[in-house]
Coordinates of C-alpha atoms in Angstrom, one line a residue:
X1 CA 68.5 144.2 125.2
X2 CA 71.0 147.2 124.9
X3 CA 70.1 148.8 122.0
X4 CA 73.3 151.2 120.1
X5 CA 72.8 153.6 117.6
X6 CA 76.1 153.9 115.6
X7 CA 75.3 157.1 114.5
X8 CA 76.7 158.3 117.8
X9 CA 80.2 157.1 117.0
X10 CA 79.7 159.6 114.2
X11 CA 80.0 162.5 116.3
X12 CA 83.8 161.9 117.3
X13 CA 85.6 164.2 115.5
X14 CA 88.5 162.8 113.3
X15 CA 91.1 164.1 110.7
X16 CA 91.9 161.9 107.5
X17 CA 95.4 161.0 106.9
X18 CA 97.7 159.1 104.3
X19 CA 100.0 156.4 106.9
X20 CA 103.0 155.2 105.0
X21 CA 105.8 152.6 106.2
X22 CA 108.1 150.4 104.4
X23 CA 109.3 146.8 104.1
X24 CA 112.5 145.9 102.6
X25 CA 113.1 147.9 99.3
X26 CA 109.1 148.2 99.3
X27 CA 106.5 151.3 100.0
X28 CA 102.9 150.9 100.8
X29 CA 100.4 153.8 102.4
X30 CA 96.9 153.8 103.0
X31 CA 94.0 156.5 104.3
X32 CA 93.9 156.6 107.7
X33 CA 91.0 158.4 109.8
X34 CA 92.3 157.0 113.6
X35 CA 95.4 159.3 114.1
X36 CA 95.9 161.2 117.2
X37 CA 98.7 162.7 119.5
X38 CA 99.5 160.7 122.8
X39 CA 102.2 162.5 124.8
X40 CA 104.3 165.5 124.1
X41 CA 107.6 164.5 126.2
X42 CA 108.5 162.8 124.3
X43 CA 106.0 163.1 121.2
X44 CA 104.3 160.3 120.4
X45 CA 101.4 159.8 118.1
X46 CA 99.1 156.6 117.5
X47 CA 97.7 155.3 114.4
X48 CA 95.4 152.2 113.9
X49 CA 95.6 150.2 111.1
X50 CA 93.2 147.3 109.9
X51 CA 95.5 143.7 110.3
X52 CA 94.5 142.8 106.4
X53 CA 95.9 145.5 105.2
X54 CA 99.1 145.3 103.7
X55 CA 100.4 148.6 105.6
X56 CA 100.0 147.0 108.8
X57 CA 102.5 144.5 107.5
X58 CA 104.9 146.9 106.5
X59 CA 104.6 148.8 109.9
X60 CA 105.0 145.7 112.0
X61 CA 108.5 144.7 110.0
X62 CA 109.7 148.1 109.7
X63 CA 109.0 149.7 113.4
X64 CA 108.7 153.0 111.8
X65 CA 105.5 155.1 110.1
X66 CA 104.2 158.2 109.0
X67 CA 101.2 160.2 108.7
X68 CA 100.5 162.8 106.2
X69 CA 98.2 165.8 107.2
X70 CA 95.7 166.0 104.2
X71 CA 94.4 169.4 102.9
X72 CA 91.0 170.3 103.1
X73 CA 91.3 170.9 99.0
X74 CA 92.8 167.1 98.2
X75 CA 91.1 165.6 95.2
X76 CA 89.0 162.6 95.9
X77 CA 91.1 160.5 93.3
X78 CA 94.3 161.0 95.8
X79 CA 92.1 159.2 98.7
X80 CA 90.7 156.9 96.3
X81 CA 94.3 156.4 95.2
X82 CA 95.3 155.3 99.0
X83 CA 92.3 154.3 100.3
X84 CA 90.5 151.9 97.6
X85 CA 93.5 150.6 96.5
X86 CA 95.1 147.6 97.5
X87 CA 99.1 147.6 97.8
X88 CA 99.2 144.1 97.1
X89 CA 98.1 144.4 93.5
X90 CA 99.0 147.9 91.9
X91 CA 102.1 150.5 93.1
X92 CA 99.8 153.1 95.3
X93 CA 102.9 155.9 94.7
X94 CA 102.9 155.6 90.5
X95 CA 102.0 159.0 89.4
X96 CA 102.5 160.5 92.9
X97 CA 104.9 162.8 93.9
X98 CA 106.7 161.8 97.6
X99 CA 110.0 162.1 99.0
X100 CA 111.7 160.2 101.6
X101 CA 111.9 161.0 105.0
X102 CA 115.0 161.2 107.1
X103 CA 114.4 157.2 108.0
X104 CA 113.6 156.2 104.3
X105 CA 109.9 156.3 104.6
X106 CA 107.8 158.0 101.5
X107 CA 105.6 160.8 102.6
X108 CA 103.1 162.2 99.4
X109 CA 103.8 165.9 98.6
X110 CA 101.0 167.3 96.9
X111 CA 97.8 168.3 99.0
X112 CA 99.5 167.7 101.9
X113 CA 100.2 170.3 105.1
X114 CA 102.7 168.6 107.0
X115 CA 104.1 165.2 107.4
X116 CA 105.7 163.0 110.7
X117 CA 107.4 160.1 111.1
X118 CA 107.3 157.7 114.0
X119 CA 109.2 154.3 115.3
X120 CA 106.9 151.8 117.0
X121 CA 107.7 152.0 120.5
X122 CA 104.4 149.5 121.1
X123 CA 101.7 147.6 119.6
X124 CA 98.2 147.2 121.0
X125 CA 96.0 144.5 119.7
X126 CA 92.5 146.2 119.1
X127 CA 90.4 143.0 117.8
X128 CA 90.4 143.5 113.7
X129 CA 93.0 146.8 114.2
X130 CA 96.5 147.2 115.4
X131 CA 97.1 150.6 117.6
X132 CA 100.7 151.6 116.8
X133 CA 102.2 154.0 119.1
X134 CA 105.4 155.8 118.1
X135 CA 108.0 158.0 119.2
X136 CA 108.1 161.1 116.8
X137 CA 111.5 161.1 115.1
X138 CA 111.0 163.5 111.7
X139 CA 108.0 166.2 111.3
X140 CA 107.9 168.9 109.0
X141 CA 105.3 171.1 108.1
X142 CA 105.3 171.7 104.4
X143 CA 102.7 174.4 103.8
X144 CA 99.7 176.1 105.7
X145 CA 95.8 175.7 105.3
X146 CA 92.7 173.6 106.7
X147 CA 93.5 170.0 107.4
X148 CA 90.8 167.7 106.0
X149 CA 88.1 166.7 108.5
X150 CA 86.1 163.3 108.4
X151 CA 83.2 165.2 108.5
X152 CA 84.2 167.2 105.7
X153 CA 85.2 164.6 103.5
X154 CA 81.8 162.7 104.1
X155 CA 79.0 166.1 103.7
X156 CA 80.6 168.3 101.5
X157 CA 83.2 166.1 99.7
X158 CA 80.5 163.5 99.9
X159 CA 83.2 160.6 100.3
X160 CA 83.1 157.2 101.0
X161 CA 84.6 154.7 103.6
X162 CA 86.3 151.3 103.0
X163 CA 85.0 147.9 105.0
X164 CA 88.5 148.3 106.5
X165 CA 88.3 151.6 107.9
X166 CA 88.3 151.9 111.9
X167 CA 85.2 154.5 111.8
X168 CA 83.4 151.9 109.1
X169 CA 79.1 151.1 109.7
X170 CA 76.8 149.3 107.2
X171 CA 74.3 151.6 105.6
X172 CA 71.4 152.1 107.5
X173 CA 67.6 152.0 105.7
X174 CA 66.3 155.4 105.9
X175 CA 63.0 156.2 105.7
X176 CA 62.5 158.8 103.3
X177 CA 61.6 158.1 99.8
X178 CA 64.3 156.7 97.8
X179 CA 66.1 159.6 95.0
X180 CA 67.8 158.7 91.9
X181 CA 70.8 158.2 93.8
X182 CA 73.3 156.2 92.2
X183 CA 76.0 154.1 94.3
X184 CA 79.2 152.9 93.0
X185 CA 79.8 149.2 93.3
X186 CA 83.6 149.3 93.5
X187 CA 84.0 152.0 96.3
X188 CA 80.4 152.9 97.4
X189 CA 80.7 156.8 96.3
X190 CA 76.9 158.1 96.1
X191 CA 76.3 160.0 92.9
X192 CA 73.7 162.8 94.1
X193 CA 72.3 164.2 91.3
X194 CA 71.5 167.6 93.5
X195 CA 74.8 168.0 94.5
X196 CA 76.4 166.7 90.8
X197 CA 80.4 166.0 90.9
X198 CA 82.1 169.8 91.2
X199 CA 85.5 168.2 91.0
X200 CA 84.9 166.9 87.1
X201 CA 82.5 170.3 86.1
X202 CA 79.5 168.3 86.9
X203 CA 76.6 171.2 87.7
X204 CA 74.0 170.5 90.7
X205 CA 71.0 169.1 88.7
X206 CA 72.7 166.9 86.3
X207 CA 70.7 163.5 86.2
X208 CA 73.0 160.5 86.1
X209 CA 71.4 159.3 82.7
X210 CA 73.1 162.4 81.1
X211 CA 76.9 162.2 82.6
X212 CA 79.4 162.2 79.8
X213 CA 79.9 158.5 78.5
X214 CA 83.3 158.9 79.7
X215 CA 82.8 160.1 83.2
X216 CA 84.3 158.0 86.3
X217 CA 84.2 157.9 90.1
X218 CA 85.7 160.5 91.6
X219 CA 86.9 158.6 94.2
X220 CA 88.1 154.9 92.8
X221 CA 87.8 155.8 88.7
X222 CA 85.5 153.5 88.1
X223 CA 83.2 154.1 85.4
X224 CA 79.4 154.5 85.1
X225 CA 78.5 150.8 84.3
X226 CA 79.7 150.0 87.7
X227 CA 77.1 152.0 89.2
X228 CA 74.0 151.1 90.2
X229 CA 71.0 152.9 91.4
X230 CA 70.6 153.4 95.2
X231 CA 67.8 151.1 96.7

């Protein structure tokens, strides 16, 4: 019996991305952690995109995507925005600013470094995921700075990762003994209480008992009854 540690899939370095496309009149986008370059005559880039989500639909209809380069300084409520939110039942782009690329695709704005754009030039059937290769068609780069890093967004962000995700693995039991963690039921984001929640003015040390009754996720907005303690 082959035994595999999945942490070891944890040491492939990735970026984290917003991947837009369009159907019809329609926009959807979604995180994305599975982006890389392929070629360079022509450029051509690769994303992969879990086949129940909606922006898979809208890339396979359309031909034509685009990946936005997250900054290293994004909120957690923009990637909870894209990323715990399903297209299917709320507009991901209300109260986000975007403009349209030179093919009609939305790209978000803020927090973001550069943008490109991409036809499907092929599709490659990866099991639960599509791989869409495309032909680079519109890239711009809108400001400079640190692109966010998976491993960024997971140790110092302290983010969490949908079922859907590529890069996805069931918690693991760990051995040490069990902190008043708390874990958000809606998302999975992991209230520390030695790290506390910088974005929202939460100082290191704050207990999860004394939040502010009005406090929410960082990440999906959900508030602290949906939290539960870890283990």
């Amino acid at each position: 019996m082959i035994f595999l540690n999945p942490k070891a899939l944890h040491k492939i370095s990735y970026g984290l991305y917003i991947v837009t496309s369009k159907k019809g009149n329609q926009m959807n986008g979604q995180i994305a952690n599975t982006v890389f370059q392929i070629s360079n005559e022509p450029p051509t880039i690769a994303v992969s995109i879990n086949k129940q989500n909606l922006t898979n639909e809208f890339i396979s209809e359309s031909k034509v995507f685009v990946v936005s380069v997250l900054a290293q300084e994004v909120p957690l409520s923009l990637i909870g925005q894209f990323g715990f939110k399903s297209g299917r039942e709320v507009d991901k782009f209300a109260g986000v600013n975007y403009k349209l690329t030179q093919g009609g695709v939305p790209y978000v704005t803020d927090h973001i470094l550069a943008y490109l754009e991409a036809k499907v030039i092929q599709e490659v059937d990866a099991g639960t995921h599509t791989i869409f290769i495309g032909e680079v068609t519109d890239a711009e780069v809108l400001k400079e700075g640190t692109p966010m890093t998976y491993a960024y967004y997971h140790q110092v962000k302290r983010g969490s990762v949908p079922k859907t995700a590529p890069a996805f693995t069931p918690k693991q039991e760990e051995s040490t003994v069990p902190m008043d963690k708390y874990v958000c039921s809606i998302c999975g984001y992991i209230y520390d209480p030695a790290v506390g929640d910088p974005e929202n003015d939460i100082p290191p040390g704050t207990p999860f008992e004394k939040l502010p009754e009005g406090w929410t996720c960082p990440v999906c907005g959900a508030g602290k009854d949906e939290f539960e303690k870890e283990g």
